[in-house]
Coordinates of C-alpha atoms and ligand atoms in Angstrom, one line a residue:
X1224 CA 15.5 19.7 3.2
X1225 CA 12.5 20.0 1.4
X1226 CA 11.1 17.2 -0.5
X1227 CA 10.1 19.2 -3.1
X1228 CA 13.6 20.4 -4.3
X1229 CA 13.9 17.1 -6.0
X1230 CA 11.2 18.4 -8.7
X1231 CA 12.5 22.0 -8.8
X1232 CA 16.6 20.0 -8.9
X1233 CA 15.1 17.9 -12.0
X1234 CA 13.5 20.4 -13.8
X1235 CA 16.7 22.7 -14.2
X1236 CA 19.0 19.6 -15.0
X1237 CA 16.1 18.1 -17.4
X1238 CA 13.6 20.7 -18.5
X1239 CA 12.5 19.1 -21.9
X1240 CA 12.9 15.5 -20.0
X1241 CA 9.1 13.8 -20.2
X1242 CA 7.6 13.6 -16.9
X1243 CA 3.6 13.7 -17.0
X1244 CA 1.2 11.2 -18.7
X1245 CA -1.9 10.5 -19.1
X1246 CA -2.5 7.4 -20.5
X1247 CA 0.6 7.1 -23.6
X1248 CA -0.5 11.3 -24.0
X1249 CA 2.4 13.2 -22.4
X1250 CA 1.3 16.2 -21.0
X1251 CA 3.9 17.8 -19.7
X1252 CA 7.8 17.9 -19.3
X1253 CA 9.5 18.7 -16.0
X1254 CA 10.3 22.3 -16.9
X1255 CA 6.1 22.3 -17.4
X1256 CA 5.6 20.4 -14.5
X1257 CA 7.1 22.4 -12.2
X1258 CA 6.0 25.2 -13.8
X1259 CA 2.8 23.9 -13.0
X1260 CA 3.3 23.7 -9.5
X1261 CA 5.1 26.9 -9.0
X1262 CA 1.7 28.3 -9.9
X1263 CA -0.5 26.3 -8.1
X1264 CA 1.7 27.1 -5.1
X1265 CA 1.2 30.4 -5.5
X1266 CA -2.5 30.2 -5.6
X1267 CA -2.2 28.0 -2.2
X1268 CA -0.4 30.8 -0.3
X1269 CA -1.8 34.1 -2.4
X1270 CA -5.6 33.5 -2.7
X1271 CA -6.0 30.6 0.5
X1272 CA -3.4 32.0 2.7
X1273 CA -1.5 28.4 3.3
X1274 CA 1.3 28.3 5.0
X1275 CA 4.1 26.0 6.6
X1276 CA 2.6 23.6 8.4
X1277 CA -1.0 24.1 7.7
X1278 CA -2.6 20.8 6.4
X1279 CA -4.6 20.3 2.5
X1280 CA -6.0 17.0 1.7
X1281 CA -6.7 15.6 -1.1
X1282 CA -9.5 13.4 -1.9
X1283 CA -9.4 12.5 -6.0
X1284 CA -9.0 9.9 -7.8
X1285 CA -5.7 9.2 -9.7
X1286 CA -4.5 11.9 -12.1
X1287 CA -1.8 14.1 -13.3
X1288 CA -2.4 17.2 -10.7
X1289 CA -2.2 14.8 -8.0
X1290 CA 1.2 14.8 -8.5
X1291 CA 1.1 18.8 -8.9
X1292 CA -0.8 19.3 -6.0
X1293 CA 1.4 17.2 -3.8
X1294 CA 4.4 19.3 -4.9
X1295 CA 2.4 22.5 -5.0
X1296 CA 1.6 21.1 -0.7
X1297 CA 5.6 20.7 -0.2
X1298 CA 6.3 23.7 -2.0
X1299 CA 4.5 26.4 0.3
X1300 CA 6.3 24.1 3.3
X1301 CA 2.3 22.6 3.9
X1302 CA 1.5 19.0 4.8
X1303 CA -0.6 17.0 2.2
X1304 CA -3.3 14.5 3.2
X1305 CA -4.1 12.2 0.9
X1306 CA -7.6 10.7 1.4
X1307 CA -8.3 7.5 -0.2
X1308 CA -10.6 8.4 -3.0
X1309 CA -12.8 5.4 -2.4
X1310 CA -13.9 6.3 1.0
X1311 CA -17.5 7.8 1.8
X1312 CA -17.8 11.5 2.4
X1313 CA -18.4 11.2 5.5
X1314 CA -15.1 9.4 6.3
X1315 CA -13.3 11.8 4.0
X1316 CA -14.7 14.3 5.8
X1317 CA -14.0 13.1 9.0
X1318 CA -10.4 12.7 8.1
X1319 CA -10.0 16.2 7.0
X1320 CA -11.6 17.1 10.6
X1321 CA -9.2 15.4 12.4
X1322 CA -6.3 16.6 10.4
X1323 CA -7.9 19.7 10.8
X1324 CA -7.3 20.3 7.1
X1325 CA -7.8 24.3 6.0
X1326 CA -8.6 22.7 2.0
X1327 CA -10.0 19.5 0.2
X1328 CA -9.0 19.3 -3.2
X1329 CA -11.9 16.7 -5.0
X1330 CA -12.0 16.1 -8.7
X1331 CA -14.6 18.4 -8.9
X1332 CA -14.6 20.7 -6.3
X1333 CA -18.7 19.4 -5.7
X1334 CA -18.2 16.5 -3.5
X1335 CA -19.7 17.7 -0.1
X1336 CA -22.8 19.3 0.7
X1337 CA -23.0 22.2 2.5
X1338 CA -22.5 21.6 6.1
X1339 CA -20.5 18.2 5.7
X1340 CA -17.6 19.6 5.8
X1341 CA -15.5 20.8 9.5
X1342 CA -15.2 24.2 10.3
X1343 CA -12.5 26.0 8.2
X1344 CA -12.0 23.3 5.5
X1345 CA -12.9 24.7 1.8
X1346 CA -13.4 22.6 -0.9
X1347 CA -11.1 23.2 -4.2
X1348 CA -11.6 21.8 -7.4
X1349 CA -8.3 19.7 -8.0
X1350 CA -9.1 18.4 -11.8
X1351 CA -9.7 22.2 -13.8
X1352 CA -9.1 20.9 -17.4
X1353 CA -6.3 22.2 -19.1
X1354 CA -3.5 22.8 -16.7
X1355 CA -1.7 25.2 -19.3
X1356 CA -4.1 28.5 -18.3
X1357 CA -3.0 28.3 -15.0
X1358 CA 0.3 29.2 -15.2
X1359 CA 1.2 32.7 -14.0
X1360 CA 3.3 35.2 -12.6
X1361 CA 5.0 33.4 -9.8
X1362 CA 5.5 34.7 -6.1
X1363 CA 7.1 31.4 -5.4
X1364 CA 10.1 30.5 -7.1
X1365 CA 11.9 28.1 -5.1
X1366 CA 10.3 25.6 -2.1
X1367 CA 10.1 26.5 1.4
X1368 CA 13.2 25.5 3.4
X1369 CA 12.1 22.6 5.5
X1370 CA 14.0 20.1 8.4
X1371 CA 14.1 17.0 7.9
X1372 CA 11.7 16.3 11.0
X1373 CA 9.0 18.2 9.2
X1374 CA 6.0 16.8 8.4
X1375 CA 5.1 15.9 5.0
X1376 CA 2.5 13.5 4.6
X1377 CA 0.0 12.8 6.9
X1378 CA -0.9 8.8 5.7
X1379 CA -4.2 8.2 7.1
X1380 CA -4.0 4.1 7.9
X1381 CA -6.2 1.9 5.6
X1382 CA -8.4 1.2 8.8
X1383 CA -8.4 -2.5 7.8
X1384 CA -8.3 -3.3 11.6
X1385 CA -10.0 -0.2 13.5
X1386 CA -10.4 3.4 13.0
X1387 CA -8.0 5.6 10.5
X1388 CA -4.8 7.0 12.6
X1389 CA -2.7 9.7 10.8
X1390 CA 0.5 8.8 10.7
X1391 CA 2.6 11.7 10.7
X1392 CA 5.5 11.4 7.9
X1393 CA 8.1 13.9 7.9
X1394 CA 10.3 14.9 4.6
X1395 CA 13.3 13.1 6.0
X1396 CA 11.1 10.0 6.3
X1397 CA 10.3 10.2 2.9
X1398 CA 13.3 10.6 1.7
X1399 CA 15.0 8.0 3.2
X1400 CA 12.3 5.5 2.3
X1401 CA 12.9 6.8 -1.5
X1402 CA 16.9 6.4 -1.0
X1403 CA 16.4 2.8 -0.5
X1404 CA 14.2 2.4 -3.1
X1405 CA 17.7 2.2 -5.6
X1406 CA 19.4 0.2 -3.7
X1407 CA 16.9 -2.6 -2.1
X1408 CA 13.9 -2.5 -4.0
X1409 CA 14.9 -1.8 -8.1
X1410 CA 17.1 0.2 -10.1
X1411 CA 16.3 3.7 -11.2
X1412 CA 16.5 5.3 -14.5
X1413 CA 15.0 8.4 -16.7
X1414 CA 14.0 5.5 -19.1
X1415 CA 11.2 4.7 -16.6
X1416 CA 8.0 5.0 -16.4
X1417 CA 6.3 4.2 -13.4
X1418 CA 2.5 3.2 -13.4
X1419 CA 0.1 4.5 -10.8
X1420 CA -2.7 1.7 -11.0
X1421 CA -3.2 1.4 -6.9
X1422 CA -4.6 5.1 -5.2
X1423 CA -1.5 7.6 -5.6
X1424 CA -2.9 8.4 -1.6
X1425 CA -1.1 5.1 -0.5
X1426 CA 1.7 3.1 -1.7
X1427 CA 2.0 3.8 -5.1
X1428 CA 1.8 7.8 -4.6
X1429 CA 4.6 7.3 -2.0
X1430 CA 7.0 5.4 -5.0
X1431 CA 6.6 9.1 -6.9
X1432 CA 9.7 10.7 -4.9
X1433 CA 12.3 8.8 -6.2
X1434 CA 11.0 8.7 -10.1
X1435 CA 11.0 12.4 -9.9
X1436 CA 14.2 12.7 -8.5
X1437 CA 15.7 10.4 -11.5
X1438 CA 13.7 12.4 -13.6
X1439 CA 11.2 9.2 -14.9
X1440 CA 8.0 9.1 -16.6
X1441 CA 4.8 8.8 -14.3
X1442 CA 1.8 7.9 -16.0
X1443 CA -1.6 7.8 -14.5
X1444 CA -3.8 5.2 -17.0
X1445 CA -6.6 7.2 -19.1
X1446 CA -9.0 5.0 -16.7
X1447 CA -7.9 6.7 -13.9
X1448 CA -7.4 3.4 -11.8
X1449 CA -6.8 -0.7 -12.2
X1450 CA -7.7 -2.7 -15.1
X1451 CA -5.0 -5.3 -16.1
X1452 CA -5.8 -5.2 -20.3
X1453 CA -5.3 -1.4 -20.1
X1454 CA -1.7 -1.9 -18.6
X1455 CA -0.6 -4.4 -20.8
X1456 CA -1.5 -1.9 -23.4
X1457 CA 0.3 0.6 -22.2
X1458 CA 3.8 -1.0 -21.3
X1459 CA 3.8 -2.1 -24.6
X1460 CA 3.3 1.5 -26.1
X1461 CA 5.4 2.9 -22.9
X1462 CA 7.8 0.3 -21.9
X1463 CA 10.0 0.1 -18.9
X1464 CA 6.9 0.1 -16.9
X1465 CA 7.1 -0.2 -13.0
X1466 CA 4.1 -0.6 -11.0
X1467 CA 3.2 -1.5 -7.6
X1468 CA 0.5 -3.7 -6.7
X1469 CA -1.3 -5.5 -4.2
X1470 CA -1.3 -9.0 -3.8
X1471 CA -4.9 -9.2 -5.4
X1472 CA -4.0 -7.0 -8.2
X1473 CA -0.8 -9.4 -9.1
X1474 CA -3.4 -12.3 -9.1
X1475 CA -6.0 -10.5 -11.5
X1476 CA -2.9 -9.1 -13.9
X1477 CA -1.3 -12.7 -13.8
X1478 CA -5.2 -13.8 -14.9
X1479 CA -5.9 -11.4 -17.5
X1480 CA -2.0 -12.2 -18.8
X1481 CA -2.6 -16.0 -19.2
X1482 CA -6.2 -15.6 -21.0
X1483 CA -4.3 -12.9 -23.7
X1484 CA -1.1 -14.5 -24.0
X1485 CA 0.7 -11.4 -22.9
X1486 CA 4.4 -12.4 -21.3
X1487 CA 4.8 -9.0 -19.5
X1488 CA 6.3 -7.3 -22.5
X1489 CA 7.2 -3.4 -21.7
X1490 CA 7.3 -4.3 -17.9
X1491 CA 10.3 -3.5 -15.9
X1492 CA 9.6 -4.2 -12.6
X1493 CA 5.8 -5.0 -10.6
X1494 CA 6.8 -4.6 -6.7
X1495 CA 4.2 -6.0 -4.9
X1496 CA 3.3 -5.6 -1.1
X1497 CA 0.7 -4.4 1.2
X1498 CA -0.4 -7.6 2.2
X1499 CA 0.4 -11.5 1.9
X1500 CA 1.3 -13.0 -1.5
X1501 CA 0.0 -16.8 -1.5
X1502 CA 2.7 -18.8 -2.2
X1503 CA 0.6 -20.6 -5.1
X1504 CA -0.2 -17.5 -6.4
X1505 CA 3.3 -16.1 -6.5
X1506 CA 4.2 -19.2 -8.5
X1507 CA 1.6 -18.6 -10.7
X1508 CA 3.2 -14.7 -11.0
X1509 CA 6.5 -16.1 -11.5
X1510 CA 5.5 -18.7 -14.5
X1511 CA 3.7 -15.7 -16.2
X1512 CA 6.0 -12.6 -16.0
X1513 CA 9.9 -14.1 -14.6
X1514 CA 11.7 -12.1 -13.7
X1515 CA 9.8 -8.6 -13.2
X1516 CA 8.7 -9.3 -9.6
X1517 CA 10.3 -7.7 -6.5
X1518 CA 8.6 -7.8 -2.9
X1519 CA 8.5 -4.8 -0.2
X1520 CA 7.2 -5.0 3.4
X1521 CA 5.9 -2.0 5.0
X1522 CA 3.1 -0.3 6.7
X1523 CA 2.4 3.1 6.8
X1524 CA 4.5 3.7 9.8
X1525 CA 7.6 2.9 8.1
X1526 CA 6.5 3.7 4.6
X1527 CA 7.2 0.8 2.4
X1528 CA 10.6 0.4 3.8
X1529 CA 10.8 -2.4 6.3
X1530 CA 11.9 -5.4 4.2
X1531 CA 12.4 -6.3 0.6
X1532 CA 12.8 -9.7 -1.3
X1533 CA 15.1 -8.9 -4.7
X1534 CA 13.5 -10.5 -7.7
X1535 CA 16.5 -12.6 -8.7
X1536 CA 15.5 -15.1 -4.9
X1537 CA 12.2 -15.0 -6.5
X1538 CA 12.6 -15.7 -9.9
X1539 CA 14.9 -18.7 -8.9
X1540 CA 12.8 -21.0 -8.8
X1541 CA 15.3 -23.9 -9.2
X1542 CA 16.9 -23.0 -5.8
X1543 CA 16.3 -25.7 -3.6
X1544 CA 15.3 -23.6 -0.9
X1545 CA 12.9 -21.2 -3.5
X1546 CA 10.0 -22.1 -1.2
X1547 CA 11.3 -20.9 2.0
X1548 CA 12.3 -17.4 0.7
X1549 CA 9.6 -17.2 -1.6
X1550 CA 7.6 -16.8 1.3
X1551 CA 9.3 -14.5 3.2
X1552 CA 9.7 -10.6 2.3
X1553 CA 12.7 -10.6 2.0
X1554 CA 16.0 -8.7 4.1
X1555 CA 16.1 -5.7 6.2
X1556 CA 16.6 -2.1 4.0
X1557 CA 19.2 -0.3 4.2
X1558 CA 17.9 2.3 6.7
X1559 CA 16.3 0.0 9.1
X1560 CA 17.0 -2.1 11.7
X1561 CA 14.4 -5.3 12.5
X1562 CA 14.1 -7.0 16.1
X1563 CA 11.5 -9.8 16.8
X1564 CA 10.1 -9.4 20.6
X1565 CA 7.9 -11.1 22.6
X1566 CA 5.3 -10.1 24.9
X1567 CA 6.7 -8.1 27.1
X1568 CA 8.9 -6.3 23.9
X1569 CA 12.1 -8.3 24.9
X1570 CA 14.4 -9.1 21.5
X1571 CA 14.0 -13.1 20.7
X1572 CA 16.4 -15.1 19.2
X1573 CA 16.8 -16.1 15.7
X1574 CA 13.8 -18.4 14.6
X1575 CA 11.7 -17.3 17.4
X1576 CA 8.4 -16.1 16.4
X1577 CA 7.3 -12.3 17.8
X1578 CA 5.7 -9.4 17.5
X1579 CA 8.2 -7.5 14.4
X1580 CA 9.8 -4.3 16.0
X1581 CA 11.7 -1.8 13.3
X1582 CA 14.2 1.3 13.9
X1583 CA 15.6 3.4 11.5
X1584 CA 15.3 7.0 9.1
X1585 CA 11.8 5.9 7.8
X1586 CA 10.1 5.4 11.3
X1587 CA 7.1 7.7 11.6
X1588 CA 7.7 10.6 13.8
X1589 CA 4.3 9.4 15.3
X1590 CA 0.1 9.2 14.7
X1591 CA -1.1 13.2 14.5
X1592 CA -2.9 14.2 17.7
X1593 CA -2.8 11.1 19.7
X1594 CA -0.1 10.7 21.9
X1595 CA -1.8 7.2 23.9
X1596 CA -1.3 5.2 20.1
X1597 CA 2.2 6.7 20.2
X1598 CA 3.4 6.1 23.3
X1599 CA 1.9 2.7 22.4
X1600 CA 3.4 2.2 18.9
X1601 CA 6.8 3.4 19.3
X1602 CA 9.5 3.1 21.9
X1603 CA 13.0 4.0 22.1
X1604 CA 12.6 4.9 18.2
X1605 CA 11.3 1.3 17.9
X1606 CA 8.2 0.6 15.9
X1607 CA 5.8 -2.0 17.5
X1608 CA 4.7 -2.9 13.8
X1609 CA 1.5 -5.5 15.2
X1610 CA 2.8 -7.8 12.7
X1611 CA 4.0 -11.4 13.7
X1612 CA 7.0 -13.2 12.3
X1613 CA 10.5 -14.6 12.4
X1614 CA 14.3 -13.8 11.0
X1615 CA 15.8 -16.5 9.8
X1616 CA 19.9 -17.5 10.3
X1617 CA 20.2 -15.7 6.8
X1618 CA 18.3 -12.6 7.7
X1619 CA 15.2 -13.3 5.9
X1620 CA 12.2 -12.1 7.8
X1621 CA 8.7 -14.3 7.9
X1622 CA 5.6 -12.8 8.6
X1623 CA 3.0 -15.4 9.9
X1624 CA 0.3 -13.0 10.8
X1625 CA -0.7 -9.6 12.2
X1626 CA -0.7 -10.0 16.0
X1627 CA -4.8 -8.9 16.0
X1628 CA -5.4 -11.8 13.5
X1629 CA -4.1 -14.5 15.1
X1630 CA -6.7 -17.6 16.2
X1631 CA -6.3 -19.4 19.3
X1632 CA -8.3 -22.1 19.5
X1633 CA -7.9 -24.6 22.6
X1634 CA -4.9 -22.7 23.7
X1635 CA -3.2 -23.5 20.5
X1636 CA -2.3 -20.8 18.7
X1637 CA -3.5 -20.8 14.7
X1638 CA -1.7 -18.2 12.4
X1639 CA -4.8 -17.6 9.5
X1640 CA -2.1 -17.3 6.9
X1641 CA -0.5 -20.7 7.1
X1642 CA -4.1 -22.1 7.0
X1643 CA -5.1 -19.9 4.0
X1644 CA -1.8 -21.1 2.1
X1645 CA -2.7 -24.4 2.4
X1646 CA -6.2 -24.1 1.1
X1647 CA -5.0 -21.9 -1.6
X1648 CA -2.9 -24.8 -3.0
X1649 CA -6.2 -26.6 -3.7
X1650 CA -6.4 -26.2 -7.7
X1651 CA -10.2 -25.5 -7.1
X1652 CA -9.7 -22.6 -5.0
X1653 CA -9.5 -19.2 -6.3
X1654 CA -9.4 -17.1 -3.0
X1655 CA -9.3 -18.1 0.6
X1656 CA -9.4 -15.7 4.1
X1657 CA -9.3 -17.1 7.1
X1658 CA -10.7 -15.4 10.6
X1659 CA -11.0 -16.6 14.2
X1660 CA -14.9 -16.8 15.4
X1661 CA -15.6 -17.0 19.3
X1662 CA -16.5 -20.6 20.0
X1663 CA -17.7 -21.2 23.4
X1664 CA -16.0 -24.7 23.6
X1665 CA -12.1 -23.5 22.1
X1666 CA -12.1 -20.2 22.9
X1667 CA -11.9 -19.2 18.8
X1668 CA -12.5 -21.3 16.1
X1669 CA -11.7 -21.2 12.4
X1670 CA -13.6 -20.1 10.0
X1671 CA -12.5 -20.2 6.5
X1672 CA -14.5 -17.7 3.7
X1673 CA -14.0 -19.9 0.7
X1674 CA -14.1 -18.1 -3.2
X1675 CA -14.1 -21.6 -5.5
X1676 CA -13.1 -21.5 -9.1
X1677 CA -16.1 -23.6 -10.3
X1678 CA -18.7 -23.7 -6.9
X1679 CA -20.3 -27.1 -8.6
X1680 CA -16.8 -28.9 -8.2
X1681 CA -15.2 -28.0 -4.3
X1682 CA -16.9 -29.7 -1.5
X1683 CA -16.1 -29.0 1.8
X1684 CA -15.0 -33.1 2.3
X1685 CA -12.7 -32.4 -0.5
X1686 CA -11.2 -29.4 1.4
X1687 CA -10.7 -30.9 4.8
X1688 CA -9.4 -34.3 3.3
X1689 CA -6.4 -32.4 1.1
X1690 CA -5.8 -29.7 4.4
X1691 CA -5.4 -32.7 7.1
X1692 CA -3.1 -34.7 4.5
X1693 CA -0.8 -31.1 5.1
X1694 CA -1.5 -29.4 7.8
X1695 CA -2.3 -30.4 11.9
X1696 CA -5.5 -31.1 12.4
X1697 CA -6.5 -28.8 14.8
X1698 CA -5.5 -26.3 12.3
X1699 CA -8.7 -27.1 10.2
X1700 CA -11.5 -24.8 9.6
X1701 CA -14.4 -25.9 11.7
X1702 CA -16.4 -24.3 9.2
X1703 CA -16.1 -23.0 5.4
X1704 CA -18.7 -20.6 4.5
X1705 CA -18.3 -20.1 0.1
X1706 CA -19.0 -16.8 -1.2
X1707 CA -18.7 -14.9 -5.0
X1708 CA -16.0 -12.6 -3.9
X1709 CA -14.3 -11.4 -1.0
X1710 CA -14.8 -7.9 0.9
X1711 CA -11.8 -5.5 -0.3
X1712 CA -10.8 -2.4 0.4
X1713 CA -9.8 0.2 -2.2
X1714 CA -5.6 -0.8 -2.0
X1715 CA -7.3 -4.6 -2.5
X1716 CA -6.9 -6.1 0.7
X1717 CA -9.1 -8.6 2.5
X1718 CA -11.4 -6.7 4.8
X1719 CA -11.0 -9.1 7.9
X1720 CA -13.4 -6.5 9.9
X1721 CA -16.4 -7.0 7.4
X1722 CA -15.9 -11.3 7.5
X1723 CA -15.8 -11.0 11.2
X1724 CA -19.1 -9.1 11.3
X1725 CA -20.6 -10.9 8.8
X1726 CA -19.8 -14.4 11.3
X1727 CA -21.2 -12.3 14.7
X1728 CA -24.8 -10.8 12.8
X1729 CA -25.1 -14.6 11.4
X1730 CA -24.9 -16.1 14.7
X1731 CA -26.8 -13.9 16.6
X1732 CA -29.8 -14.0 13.7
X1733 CA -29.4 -18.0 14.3
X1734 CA -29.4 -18.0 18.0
X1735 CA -32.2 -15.2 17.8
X1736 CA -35.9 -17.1 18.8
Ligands
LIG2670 P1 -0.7 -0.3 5.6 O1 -0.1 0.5 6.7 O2 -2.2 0.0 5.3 O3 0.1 -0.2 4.4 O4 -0.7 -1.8 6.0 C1 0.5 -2.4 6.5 C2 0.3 -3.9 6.8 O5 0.1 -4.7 5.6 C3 1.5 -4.4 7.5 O6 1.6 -4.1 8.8 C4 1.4 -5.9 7.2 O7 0.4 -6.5 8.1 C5 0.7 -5.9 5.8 N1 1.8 -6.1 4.8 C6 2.5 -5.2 4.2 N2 3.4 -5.7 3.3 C7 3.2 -7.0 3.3 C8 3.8 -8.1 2.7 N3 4.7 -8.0 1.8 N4 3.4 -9.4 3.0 C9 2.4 -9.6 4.0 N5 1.8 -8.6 4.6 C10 2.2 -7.3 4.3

């Protein structure tokens, strides 16, 4: 089935339902909505001759057609490729190459120069004012008929640790991710209204599905992107606000909360994911908002649907053992089963640490035109995730690190994120990332890139004094290098690449004559 029947299903049961905002503005119902993309899928197959299969990308910033240019992709049976917006041209470009997309939609149709652009690939303008003029006749009433093995969404990875892969998501993926959203992640209703303040190209496009299919509100903010004192502004006006959110977005909402005094009035639900929530900073979240926080686990080969950590464990914070599932993420979903392995992909048993293997209706059906990263990244319909963790005798699921990230130094093995949770208990630190750097006498060392809440007040004595009173010693950073702020890439995680390279120029301009 089509993924898009669940716009054309909820605009005949709800035509004069609210479904498009910007900002508090409603700009369109679902009849309208659909209406919208009936016509914009018309224009796809009439005037650009896209058909099932073919590939259109999408490289805008958040807005309203975004969501009517995805459904006007699924409706003509084509596969959308959403670029994040923040990327340079050239990478855009060089994503819509290797998808060998036929269009790029940009916000203005003007982003590429002549030339920049592969063979075949037109640039549309996506944002054209008012979206009322363009309806017209329509040659397409109803979506293409689709199988659940065909592609969707091709999710370009955020490239944190190499070069972007397309994973290739088919409907049924999507819609089994979406079908556990209810029942692992948060309850659904009409009366929401769900936020998109991350890039609608990753995670928080992909929570779209099952909004529309309850037949929700989605509002893109007036600023087009993240700022916490435009949020608070709008739950209150909106209420029943869900949003999801990075780690580092949580940490600048809970932030901008405290300094205004704003409780989390008007918001339902923040699920936050994508990368690891510090456990002082989750207590932080917890003190400020309750009982609106939920936890997902998932990577763009299993789209946000490997684990999830209900907000009632979270909230708890009397439970004696709040600290040990606080810092998981959570149990299983529905649809997938999770396996630790070790090196040689043999299941572990419970409490072993391993390399996270998953199974299940939201697998990817694999990366888009490279079969060696397949074969390599999925087996038997397992997923080889790279990430490192544990189950517990419960079920909850630990991650300690990606597999890529982890340090060993002497032989010993040093998981960053146990390290960086420790130095961000330290009431002076406001950011910590911790990387490996070759050291010829251990192998690796630790390095630890410091962001201090008041520079003039954390010494690096100070530091190592409160992490050896908590942590083994050879655990400790060997060095601490302080910066401003942190590299981060447009979903807000840590760019681990950029510290690493930032280590191996300064070394070789020190050992340089
Ligand atoms: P992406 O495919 O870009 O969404 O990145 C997925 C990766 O982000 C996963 O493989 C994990 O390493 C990390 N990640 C996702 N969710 C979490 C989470 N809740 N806690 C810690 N790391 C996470």
């Amino acid at each position: 089935m089509n993924i898009a029947n669940w716009l054309n299903d909820a605009a005949h049961r709800w035509p004069t339902r609210p479904a498009l905002f910007e900002g508090d503005r409603q700009v369109a119902d679902y009849q309208r909505f659909a209406d919208h993309v009936r016509a914009l899928a018309s224009e796809l197959s009439e005037q650009h001759g896209i058909q099932a299969g073919d590939r259109v990308a999408l490289f805008m910033k958040n807005c309203c057609q975004y969501l009517e240019l995805f459904y006007a992709i699924w409706w003509v049976g084509a596969i959308a490729v959403p670029i994040n917006c923040k990327l340079h041209r050239n990478e855009a470009a060089w994503i819509a190459g290797n998808a060998e997309a036929r269009l790029i939609f940009t916000d203005d149709g003007e982003q590429f120069a002549q030339g920049e652009l592969p063979e075949g690939c037109s640039e549309l303008a996506g944002l054209r004012g008012s979206v009322d003029h363009r309806i017209e006749p329509l040659s397409v009433a109803a979506p293409t008929p689709r199988h659940a093995d065909d592609l969707a969404w091709l999710f370009y990875t955020s490239g944190t640790t190499g070069r972007s892969k397309g994973v290739m998501l088919s409907h049924g993926n999507l819609m089994a991710m979406s079908l556990c959203y209810p029942v692992d992640v948060d309850a659904v209703s009409a009366a929401d209204a769900v936020v998109y303040a991350a890039p609608m190209s990753h995670g928080a496009g992909l929570y779209n599905f099952i909004h529309v299919r309850c037949g929700a509100r989605h509002v893109v903010p007036a600023s087009r992107g993240f700022k916490a004192a435009e949020l608070f502004e709008l739950a209150t006006t909106l209420g029943d606000v869900t949003l999801f959110a990075a780690p580092t977005m949580v940490k600048r909402i809970v932030g901008q909360a405290r300094q205004q005094g704003y409780g989390g009035e008007g918001i339902k639900t923040i699920v936050y994911g994508g990368a690891p929530m510090y456990l002082a900073d989750l207590q932080d979240a917890v003190d400020t908002f309750g009982s609106r926080l939920v936890q997902i686990y998932g990577q763009g080969e299993s789209p946000m649907t490997v684990s999830a950590l209900p907000r009632e464990v979270i909230a708890d914070r009397t439970h004696p053992q709040w600290v040990r599932l606080a810092s998981s993420v959570g149990l299983a979903q529905s649809c997938v089963e999770i396996r630790i392995v070790d090196a040689e992909r043999k299941p572990l048993a419970t409490g072993q640490s391993g390399e996270i293997a998953v199974r299940g209706a939201t697998v990817m059906q694999g990366y888009w035109r490279n079969e060696a990263s397949t074969r390599e990244a999925l087996v038997d319909g397992w997923l080889f995730t790279g990430d490192i963790g544990y189950l517990d005798h419960e079920g909850y699921l630990t991650l300690t690190d990606r597999s890529k990230d982890v340090i060993i130094s002497g032989g010993s093995n040093v998981y960053p994120r146990e390290v960086e949770e420790v130095l961000a208990l330290h009431p002076d630190v406001f950011e910590v990332c911790v990387v490996g750097e070759p050291d010829p006498e251990w192998g690796e060392s630790v390095v630890a890139f410091v962001v201090a809440r008041d520079r003039s007040l954390l010494e690096e004595r100070a530091l190592n004094a409160w992490f050896v009173e908590r942590m083994a010693s050879f655990k400790k950073p060997k060095k601490y290098v302080f910066r401003a702020e942190l590299p981060k890439n447009s979903y807000g995680k840590i760019l681990k690449t950029d510290l690493r390279l930032w280590l191996k120029e300064a070394a070789s301009t020190a050992a340089a004559p």
